CSV table of C-alpha atoms in Angstrom, one decimal:
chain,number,residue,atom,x,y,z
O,1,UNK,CA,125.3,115.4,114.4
O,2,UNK,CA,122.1,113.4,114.2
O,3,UNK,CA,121.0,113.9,111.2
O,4,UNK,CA,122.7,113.9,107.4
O,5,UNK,CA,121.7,114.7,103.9
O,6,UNK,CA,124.0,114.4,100.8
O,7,UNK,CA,123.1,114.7,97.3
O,8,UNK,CA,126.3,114.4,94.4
O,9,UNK,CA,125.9,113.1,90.6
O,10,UNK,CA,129.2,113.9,89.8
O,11,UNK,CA,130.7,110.2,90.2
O,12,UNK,CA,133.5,111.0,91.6
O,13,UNK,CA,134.5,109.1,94.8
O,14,UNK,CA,132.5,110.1,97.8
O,15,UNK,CA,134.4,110.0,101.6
O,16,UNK,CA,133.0,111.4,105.0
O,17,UNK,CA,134.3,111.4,108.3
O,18,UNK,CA,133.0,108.8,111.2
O,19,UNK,CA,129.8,109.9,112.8
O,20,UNK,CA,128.5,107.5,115.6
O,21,UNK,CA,125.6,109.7,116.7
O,22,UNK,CA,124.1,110.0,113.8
O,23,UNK,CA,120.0,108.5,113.6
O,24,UNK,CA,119.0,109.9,110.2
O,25,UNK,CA,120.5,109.9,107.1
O,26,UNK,CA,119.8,110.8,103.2
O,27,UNK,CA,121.9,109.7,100.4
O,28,UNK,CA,121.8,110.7,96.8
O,29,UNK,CA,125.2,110.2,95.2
O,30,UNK,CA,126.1,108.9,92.4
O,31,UNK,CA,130.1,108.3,93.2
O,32,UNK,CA,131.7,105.4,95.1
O,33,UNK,CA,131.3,105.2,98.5
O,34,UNK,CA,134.7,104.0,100.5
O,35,UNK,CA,134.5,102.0,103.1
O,36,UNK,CA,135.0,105.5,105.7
O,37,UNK,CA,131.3,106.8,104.3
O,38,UNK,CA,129.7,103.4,104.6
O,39,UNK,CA,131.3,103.1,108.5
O,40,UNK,CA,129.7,106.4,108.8
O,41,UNK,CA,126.4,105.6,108.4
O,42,UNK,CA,126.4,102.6,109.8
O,43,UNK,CA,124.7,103.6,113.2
O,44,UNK,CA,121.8,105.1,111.8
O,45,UNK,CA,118.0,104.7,112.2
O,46,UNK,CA,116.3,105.6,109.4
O,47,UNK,CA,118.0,105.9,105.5
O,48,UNK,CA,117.0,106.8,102.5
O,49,UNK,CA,118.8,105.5,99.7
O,50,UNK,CA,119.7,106.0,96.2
O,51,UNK,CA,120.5,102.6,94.4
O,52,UNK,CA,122.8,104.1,91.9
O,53,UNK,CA,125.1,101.5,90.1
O,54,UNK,CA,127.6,102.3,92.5
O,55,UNK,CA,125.9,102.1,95.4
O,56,UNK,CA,124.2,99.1,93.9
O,57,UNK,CA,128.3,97.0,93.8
O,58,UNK,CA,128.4,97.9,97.6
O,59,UNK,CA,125.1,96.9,99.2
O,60,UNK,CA,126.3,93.6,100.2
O,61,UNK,CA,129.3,95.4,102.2
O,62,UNK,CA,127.0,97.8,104.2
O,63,UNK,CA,126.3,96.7,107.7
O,64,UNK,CA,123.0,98.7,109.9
O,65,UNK,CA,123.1,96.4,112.6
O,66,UNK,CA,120.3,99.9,114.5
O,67,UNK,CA,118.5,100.9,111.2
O,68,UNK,CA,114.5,100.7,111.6
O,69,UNK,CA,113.0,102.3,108.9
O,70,UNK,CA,114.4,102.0,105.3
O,71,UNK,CA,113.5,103.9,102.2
O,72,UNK,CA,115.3,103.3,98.7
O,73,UNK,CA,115.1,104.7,95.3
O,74,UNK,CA,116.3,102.0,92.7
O,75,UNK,CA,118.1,102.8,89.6
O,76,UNK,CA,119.1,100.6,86.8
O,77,UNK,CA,117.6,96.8,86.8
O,78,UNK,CA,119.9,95.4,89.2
O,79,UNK,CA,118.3,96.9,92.2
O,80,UNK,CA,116.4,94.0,93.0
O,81,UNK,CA,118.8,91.3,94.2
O,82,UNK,CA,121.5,93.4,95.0
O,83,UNK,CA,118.8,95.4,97.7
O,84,UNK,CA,118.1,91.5,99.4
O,85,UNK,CA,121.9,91.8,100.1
O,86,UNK,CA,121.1,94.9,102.0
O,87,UNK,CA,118.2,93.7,104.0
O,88,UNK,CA,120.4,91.0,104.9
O,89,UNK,CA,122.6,93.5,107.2
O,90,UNK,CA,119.4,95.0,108.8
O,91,UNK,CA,118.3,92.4,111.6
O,92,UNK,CA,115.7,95.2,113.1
O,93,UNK,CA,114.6,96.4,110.3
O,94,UNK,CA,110.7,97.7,110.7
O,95,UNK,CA,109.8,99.7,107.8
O,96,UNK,CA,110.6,99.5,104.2
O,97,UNK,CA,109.9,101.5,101.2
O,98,UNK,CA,110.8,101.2,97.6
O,99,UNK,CA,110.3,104.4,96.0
O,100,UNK,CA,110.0,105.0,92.7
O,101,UNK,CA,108.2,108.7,92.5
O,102,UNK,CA,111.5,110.2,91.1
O,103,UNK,CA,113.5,107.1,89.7
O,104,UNK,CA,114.0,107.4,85.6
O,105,UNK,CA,112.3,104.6,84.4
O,106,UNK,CA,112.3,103.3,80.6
O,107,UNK,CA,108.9,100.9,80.0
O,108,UNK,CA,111.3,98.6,78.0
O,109,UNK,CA,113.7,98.2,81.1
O,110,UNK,CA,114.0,94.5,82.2
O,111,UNK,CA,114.8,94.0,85.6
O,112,UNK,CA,117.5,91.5,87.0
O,113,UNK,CA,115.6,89.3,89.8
O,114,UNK,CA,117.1,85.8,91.5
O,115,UNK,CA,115.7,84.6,94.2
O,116,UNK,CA,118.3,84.0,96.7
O,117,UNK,CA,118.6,80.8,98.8
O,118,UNK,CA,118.5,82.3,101.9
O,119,UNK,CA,115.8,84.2,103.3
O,120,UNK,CA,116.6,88.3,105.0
O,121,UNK,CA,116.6,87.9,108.9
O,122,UNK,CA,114.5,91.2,108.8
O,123,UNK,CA,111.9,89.5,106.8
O,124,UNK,CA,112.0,85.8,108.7
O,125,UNK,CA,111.7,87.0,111.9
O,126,UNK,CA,109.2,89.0,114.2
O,127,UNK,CA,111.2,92.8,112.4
O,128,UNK,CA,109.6,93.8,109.2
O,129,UNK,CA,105.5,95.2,109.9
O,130,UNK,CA,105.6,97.7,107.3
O,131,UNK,CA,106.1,97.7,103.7
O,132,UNK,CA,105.5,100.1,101.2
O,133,UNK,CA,105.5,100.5,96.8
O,134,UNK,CA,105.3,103.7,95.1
O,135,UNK,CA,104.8,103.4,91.7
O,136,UNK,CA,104.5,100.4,91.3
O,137,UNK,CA,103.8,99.3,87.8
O,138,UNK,CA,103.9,95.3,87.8
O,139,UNK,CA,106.3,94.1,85.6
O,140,UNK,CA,107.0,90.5,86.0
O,141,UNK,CA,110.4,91.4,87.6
O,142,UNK,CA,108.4,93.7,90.2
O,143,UNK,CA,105.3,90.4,90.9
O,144,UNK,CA,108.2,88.1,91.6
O,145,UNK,CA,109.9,90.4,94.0
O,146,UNK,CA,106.4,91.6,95.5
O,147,UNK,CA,105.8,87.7,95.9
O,148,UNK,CA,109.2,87.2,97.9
O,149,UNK,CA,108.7,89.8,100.3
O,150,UNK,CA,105.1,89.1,100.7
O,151,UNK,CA,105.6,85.2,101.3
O,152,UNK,CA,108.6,85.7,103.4
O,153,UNK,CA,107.8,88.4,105.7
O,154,UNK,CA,106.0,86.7,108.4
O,155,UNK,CA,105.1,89.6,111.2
O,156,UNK,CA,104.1,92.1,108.1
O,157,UNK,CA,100.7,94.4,109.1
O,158,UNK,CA,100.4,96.5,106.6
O,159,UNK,CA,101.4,96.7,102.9
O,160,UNK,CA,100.7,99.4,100.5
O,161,UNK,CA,101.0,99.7,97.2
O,162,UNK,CA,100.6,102.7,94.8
O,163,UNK,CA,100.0,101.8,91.3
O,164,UNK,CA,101.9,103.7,88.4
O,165,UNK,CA,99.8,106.5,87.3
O,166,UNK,CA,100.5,105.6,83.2
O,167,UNK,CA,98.9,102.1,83.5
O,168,UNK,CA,95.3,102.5,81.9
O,169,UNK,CA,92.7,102.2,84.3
O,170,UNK,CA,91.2,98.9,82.7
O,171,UNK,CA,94.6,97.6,83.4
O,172,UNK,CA,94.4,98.7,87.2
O,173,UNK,CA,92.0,97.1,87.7
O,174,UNK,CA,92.9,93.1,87.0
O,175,UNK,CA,96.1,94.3,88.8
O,176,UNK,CA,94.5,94.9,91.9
O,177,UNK,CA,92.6,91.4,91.6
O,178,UNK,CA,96.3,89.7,90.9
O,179,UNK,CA,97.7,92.0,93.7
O,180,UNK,CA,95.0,91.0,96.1
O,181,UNK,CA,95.6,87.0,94.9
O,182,UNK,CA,99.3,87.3,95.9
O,183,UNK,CA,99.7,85.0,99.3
O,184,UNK,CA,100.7,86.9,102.3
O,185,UNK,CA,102.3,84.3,105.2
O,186,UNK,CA,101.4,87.0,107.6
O,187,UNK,CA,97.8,86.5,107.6
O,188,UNK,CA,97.2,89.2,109.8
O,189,UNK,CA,98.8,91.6,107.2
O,190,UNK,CA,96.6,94.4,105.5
O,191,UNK,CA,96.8,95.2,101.8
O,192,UNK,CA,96.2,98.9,100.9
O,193,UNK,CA,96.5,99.6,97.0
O,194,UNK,CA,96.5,103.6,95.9
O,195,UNK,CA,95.4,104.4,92.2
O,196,UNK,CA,96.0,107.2,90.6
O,197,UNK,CA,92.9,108.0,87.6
O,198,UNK,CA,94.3,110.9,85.3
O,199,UNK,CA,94.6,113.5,87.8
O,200,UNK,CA,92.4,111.9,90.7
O,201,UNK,CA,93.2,108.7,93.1
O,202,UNK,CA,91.2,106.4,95.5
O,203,UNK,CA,92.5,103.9,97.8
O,204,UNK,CA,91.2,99.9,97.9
């Protein structure tokens, strides 16, 4: 088997048997994973990820020593440091999305953000050249971990961010002058920023 796709909000515990062929896998569960599921999916190339709280405990535990492209949707306001943990255990890491399309969000939610001492080898070294923000809606949580990833992420050549589609226009646009004043060290990188005007969008 290649490729894997599970979806379960029951929370209860979640256990698959060892796959070491497969490239491509989707998981959307809200249980704990065992240690079995998170061997399982160890080999892959590509993931996409639900942060659930659960999921969220276990990051630091999950080794993809092969995985290329990586796409998460956060939940809850720990996402943020406990993700860094994650990107920690992906050496060859290429692309990365945060996706926040279909994530229940609360505008009074604070995030949790620390930045670690230690940089992501992913990030440091010559891995990470694409990165990716859907929804973005720049809370002061989000600019410090846009700013980390931006300022530590030294082979980056394109990073695109989508802007939340309930931020007034008038607000859109001094974000895209703070987003655009954010330092980059890759200074061959290319910021793309997507807005979204009731109904219509234009890229900048």
């Amino acid at each position: 088997m290649k490729s894997f796709s599970i979806c379960d909000i029951s929370g209860d515990s979640c256990s698959i048997e060892d796959m070491p062929f497969l490239e491509n896998a989707h998981i959307d569960i809200e249980s704990y994973a065992d240690d079995k599921f998170l061997n399982s999916i160890s080999s892959v190339l590509a993931l996409h990820l639900y942060l659930s709280d659960a999921m969220v405990m276990r990051c630091g535990t999950i080794t993809l020593s092969r995985l290329i492209k990586l796409s998460i949707r956060p939940c809850g306001p720990d996402w943020m440091t406990s993700l860094l943990l994650l990107l920690g255990n992906t050496p060859k890491l290429k692309e990365f999305l945060v996706d926040y399309d279909y994530s229940y969000k609360t505008e009074d939610l604070r995030y949790s953000w620390n930045e670690p001492s230690s940089v992501p080898g992913c990030l440091s070294s010559s891995q990470l050249e694409i990165f990716e923000w859907r929804d973005y809606g720049h809370k002061i949580e989000e600019i410090k971990f846009l700013t980390y990833i931006l300022a530590n992420s030294k082979c980056l050549k394109t990073v695109t961010i989508s802007l939340r589609p309930t931020i007034d226009l008038e607000d859109q646009e001094w974000i895209i002058e703070e987003l655009n004043d954010i330092p980059r060290v890759s200074t061959a990188s290319h910021l793309l920023i997507n807005c979204k005007f009731y109904g219509s969008s234009s890229n900048l």
